[in-house]
Short mmCIF file of N, CA, C and O in Angstrom, two decimals:
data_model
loop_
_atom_site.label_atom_id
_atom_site.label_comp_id
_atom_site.label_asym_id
_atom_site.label_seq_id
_atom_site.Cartn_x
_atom_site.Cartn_y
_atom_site.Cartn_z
N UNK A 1 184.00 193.98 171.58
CA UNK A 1 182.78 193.98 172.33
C UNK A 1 182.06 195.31 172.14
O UNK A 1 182.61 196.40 172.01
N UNK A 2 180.66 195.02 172.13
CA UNK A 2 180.18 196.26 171.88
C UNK A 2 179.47 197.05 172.72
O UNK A 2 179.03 198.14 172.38
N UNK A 3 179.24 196.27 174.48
CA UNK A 3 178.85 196.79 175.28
C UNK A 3 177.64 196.08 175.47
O UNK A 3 177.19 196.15 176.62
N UNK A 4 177.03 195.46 174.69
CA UNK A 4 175.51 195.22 174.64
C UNK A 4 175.61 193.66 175.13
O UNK A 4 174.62 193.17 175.65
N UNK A 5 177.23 192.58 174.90
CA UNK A 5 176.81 191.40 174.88
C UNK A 5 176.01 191.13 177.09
O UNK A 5 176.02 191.94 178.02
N UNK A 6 175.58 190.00 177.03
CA UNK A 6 175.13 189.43 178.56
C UNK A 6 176.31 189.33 179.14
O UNK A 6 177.18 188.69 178.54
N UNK A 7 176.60 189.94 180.44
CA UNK A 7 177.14 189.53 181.09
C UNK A 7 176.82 187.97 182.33
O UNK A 7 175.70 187.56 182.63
N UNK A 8 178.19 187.37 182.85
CA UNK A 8 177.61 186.39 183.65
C UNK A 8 178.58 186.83 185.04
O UNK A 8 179.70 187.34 185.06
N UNK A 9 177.90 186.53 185.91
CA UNK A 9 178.93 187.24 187.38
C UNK A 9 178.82 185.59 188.20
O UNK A 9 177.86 184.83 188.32
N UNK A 10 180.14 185.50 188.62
CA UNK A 10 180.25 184.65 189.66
C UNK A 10 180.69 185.27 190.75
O UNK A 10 181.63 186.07 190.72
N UNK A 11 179.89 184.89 192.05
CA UNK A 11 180.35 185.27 193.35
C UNK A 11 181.73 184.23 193.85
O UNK A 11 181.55 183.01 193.83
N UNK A 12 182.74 184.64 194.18
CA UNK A 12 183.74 183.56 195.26
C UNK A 12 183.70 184.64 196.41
O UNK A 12 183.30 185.80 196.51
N UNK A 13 184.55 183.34 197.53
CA UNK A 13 184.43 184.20 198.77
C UNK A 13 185.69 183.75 199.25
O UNK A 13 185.92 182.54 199.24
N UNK A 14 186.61 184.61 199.71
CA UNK A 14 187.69 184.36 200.31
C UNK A 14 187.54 184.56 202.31
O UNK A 14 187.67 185.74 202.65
N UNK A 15 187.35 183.76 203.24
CA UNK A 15 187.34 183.65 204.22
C UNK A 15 188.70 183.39 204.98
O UNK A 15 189.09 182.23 204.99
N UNK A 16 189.60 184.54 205.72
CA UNK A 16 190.76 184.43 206.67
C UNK A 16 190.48 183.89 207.72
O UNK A 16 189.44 184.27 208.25
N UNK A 17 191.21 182.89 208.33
CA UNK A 17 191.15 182.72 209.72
C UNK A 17 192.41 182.90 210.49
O UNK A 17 193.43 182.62 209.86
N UNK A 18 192.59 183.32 211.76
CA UNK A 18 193.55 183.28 212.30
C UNK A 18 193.82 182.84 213.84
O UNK A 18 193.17 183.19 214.83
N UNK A 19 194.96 181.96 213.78
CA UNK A 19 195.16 181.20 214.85
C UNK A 19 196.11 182.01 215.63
O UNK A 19 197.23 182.12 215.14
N UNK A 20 195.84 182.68 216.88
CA UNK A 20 197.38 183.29 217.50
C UNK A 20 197.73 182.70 218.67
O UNK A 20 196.99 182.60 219.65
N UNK A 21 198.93 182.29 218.57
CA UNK A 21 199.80 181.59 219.62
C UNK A 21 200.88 182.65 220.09
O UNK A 21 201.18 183.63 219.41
N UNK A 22 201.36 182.40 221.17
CA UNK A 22 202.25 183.55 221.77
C UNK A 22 203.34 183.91 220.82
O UNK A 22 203.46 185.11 220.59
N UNK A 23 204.21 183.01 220.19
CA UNK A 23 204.89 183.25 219.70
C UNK A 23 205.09 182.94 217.94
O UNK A 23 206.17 183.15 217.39
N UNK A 24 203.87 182.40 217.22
CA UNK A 24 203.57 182.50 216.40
C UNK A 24 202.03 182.96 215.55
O UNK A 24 201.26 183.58 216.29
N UNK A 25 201.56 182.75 214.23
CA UNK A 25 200.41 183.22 213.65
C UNK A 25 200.65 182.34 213.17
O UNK A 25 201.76 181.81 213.18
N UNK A 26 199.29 181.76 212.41
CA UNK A 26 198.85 180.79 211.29
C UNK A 26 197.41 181.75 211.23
O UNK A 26 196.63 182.24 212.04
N UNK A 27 197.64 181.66 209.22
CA UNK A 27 196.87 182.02 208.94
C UNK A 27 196.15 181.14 207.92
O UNK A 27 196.91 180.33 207.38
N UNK A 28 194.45 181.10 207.39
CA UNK A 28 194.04 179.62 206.39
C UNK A 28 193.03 181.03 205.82
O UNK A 28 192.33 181.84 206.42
N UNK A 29 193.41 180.79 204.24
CA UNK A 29 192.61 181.35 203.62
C UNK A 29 191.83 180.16 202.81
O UNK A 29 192.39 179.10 202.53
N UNK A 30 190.50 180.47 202.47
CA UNK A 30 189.52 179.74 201.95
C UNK A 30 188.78 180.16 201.26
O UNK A 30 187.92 180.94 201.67
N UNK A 31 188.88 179.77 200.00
CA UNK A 31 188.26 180.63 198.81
C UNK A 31 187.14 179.19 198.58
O UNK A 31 187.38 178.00 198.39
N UNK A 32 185.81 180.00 198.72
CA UNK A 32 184.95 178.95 198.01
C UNK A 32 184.29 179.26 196.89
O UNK A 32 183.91 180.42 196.68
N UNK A 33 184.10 178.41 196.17
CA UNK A 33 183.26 179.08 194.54
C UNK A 33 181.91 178.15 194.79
O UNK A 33 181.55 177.14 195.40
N UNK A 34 181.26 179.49 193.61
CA UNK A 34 179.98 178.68 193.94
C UNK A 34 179.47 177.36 193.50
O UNK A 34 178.53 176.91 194.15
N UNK A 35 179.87 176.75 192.60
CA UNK A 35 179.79 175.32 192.48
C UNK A 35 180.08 174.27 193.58
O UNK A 35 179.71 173.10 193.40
N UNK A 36 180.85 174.70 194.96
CA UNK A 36 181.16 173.80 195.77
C UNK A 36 182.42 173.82 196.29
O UNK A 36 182.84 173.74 197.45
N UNK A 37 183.16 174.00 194.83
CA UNK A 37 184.53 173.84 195.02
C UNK A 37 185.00 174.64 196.63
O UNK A 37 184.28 175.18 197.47
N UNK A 38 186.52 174.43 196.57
CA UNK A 38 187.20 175.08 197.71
C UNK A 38 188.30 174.59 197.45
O UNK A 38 188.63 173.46 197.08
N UNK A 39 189.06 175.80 197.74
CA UNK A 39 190.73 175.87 198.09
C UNK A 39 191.12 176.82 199.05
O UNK A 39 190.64 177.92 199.35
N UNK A 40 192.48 175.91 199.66
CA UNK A 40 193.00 176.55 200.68
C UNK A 40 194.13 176.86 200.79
O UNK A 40 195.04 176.27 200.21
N UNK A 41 194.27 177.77 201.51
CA UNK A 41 196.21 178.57 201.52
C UNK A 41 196.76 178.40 203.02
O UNK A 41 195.80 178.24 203.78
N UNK A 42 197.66 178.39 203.51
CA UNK A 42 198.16 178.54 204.60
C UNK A 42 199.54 179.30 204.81
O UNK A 42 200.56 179.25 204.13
N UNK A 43 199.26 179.98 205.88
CA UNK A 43 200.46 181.14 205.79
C UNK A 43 201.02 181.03 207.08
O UNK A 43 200.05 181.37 207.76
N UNK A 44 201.99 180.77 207.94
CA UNK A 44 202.82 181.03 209.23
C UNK A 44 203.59 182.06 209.09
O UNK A 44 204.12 182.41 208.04
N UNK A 45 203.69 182.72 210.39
CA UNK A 45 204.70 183.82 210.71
C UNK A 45 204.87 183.86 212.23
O UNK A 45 203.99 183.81 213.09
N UNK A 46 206.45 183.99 212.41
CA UNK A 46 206.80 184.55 214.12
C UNK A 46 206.05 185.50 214.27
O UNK A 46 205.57 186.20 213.38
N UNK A 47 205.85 185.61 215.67
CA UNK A 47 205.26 187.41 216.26
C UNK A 47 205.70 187.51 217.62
O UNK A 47 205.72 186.40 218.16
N UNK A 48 205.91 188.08 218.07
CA UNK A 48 205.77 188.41 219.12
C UNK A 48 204.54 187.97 220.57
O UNK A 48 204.13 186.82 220.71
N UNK A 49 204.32 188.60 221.07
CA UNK A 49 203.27 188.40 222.01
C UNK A 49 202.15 189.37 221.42
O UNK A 49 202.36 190.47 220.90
N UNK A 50 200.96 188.76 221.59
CA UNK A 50 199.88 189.69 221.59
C UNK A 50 199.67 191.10 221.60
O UNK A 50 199.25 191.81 220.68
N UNK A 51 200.09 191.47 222.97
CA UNK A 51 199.93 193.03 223.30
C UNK A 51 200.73 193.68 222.33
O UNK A 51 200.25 194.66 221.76
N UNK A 52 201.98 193.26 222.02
CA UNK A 52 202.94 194.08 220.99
C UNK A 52 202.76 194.47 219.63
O UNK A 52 202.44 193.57 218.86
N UNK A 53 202.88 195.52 219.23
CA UNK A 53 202.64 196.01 217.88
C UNK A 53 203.30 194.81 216.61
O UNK A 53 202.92 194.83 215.44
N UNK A 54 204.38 193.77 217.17
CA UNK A 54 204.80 193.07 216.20
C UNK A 54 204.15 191.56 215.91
O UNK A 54 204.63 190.70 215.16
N UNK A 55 202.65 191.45 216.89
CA UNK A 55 202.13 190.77 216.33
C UNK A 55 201.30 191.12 215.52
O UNK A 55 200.92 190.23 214.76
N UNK A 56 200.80 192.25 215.39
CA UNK A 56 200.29 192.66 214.29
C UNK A 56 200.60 192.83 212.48
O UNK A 56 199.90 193.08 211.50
N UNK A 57 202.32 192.49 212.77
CA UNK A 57 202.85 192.50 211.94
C UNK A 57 202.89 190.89 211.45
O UNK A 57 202.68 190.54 210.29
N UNK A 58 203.16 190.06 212.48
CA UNK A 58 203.22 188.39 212.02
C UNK A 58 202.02 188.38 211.47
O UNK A 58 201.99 187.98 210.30
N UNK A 59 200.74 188.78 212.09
CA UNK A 59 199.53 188.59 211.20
C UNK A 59 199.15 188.71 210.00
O UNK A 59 198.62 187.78 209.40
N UNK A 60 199.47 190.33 209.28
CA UNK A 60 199.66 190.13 208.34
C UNK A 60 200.70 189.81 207.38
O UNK A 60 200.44 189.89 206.18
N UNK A 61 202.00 189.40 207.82
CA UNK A 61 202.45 188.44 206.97
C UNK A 61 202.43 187.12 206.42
O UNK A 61 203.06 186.70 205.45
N UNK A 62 201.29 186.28 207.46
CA UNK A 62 200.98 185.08 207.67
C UNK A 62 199.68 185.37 206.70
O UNK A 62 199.70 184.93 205.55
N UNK A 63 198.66 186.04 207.13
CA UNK A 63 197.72 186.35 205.73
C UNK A 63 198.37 186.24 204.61
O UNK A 63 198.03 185.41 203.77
N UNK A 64 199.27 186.95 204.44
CA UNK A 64 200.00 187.85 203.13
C UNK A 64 200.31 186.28 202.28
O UNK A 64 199.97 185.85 201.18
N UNK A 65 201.31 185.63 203.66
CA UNK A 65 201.58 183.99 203.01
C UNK A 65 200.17 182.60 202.71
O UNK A 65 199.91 181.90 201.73
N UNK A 66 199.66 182.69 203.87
CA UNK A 66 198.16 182.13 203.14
C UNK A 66 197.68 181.91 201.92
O UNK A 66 197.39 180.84 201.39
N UNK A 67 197.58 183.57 201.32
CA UNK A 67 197.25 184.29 200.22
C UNK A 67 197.87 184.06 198.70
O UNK A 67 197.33 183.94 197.60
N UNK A 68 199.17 184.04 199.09
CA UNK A 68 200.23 183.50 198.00
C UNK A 68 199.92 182.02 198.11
O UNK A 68 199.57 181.40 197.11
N UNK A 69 200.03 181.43 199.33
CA UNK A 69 199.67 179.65 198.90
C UNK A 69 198.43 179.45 198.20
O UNK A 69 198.53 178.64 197.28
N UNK A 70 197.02 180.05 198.41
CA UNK A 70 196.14 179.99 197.55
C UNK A 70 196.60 180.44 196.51
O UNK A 70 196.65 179.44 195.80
N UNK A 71 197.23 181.82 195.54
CA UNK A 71 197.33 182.04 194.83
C UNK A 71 197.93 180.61 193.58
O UNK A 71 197.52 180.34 192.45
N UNK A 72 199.18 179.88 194.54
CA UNK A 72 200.01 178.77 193.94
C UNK A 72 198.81 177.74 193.82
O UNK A 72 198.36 177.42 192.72
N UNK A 73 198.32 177.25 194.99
CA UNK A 73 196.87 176.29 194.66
C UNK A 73 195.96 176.53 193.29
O UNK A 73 195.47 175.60 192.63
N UNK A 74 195.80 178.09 192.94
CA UNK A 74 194.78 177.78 192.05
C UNK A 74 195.86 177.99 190.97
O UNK A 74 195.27 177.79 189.91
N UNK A 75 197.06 178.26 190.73
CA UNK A 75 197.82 178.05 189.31
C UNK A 75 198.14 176.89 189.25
O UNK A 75 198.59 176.52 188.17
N UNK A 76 198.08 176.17 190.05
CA UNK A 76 198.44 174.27 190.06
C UNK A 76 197.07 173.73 189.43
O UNK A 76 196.98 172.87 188.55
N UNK A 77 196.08 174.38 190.04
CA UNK A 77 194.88 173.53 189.24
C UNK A 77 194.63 174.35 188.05
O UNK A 77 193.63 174.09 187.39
N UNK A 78 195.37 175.27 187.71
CA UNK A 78 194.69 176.22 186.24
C UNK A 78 195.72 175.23 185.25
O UNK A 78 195.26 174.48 184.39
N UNK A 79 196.98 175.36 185.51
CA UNK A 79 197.95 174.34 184.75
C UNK A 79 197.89 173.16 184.46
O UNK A 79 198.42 172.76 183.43
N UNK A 80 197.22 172.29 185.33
CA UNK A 80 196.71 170.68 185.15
C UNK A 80 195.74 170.90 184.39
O UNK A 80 195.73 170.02 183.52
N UNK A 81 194.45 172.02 184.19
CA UNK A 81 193.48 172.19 183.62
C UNK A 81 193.51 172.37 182.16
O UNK A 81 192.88 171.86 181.24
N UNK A 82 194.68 173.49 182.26
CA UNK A 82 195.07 173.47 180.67
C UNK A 82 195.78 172.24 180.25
O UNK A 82 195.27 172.02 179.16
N UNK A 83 196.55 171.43 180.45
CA UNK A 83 197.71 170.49 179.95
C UNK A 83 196.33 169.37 179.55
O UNK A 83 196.17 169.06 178.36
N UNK A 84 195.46 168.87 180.53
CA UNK A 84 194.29 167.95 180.31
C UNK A 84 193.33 168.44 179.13
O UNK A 84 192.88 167.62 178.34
N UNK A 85 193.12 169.41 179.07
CA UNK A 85 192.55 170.18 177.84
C UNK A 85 193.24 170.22 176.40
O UNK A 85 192.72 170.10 175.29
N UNK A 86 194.46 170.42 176.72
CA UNK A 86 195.59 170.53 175.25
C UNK A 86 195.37 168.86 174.90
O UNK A 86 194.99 168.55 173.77
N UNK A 87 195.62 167.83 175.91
CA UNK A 87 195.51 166.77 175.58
C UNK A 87 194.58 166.10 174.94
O UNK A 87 194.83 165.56 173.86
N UNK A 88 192.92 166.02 175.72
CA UNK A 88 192.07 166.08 174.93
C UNK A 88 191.67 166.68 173.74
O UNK A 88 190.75 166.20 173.08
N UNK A 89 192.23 167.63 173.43
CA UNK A 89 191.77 168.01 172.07
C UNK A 89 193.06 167.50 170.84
O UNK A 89 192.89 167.45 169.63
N UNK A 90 194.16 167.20 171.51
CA UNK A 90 195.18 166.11 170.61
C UNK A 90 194.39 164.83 170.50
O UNK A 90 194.51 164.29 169.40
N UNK A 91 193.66 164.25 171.29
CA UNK A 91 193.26 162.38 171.12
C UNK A 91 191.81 163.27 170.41
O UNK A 91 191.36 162.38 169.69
N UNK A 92 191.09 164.19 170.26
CA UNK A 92 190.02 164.32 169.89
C UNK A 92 190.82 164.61 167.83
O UNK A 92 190.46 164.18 166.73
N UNK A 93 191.62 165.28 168.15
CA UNK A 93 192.42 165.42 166.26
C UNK A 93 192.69 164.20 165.76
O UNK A 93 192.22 163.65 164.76
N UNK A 94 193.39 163.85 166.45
CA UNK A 94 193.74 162.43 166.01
C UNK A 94 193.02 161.10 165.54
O UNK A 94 193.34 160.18 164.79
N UNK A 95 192.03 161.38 166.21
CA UNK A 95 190.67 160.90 166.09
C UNK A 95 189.57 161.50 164.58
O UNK A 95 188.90 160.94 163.71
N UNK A 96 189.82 162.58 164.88
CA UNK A 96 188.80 162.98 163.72
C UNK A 96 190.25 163.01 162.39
O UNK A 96 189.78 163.68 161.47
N UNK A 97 191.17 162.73 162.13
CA UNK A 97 191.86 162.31 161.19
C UNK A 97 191.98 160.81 160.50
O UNK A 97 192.20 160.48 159.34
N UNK A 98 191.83 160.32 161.27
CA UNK A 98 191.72 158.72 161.01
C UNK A 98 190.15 158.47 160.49
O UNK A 98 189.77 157.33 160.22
#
């Protein structure tokens, strides 16, 4: 690259939510792209009660897990994406050989 080609920028947006219950967290991450799409993660963790410094800790481990389930969501759809792709371009060879 020589510096000069166009760049193209896509915005995504990752949105946390969090549910706190006395003795647990749920956390839902939501990544939307701009075409529409959306995927989601979900993360649980024990905590403590509110006031205590160790729900602060369930919180972000329940993010932390969210985060990793999105992460697994979008390698599940990157892997189906490629395998459907490898395929099509096998029935597209096969095709232009015959």
């Amino acid at each position: 690259m020589t510096g000069t080609e166009p760049t193209m920028t896509d915005k995504w947006t990752i949105d946390v939510s969090l549910q706190h219950e006395p003795y647990r967290v749920r956390a839902e991450a939501l990544l939307r792209l701009e075409d529409g799409g959306e995927f989601v993660g979900v993360g649980l963790a024990e905590a403590g009660l509110r006031a205590s410094s160790t729900s602060q800790i369930g919180a972000y481990l329940a993010v932390t897990r969210a985060l990793s389930d999105l992460t697994a969501e979008l390698l599940e759809t990157v892997a189906s994406d490629v395998a459907r792709s490898i395929e099509v371009d096998e029935i597209l060879a096969g095709q232009s050989a015959n």
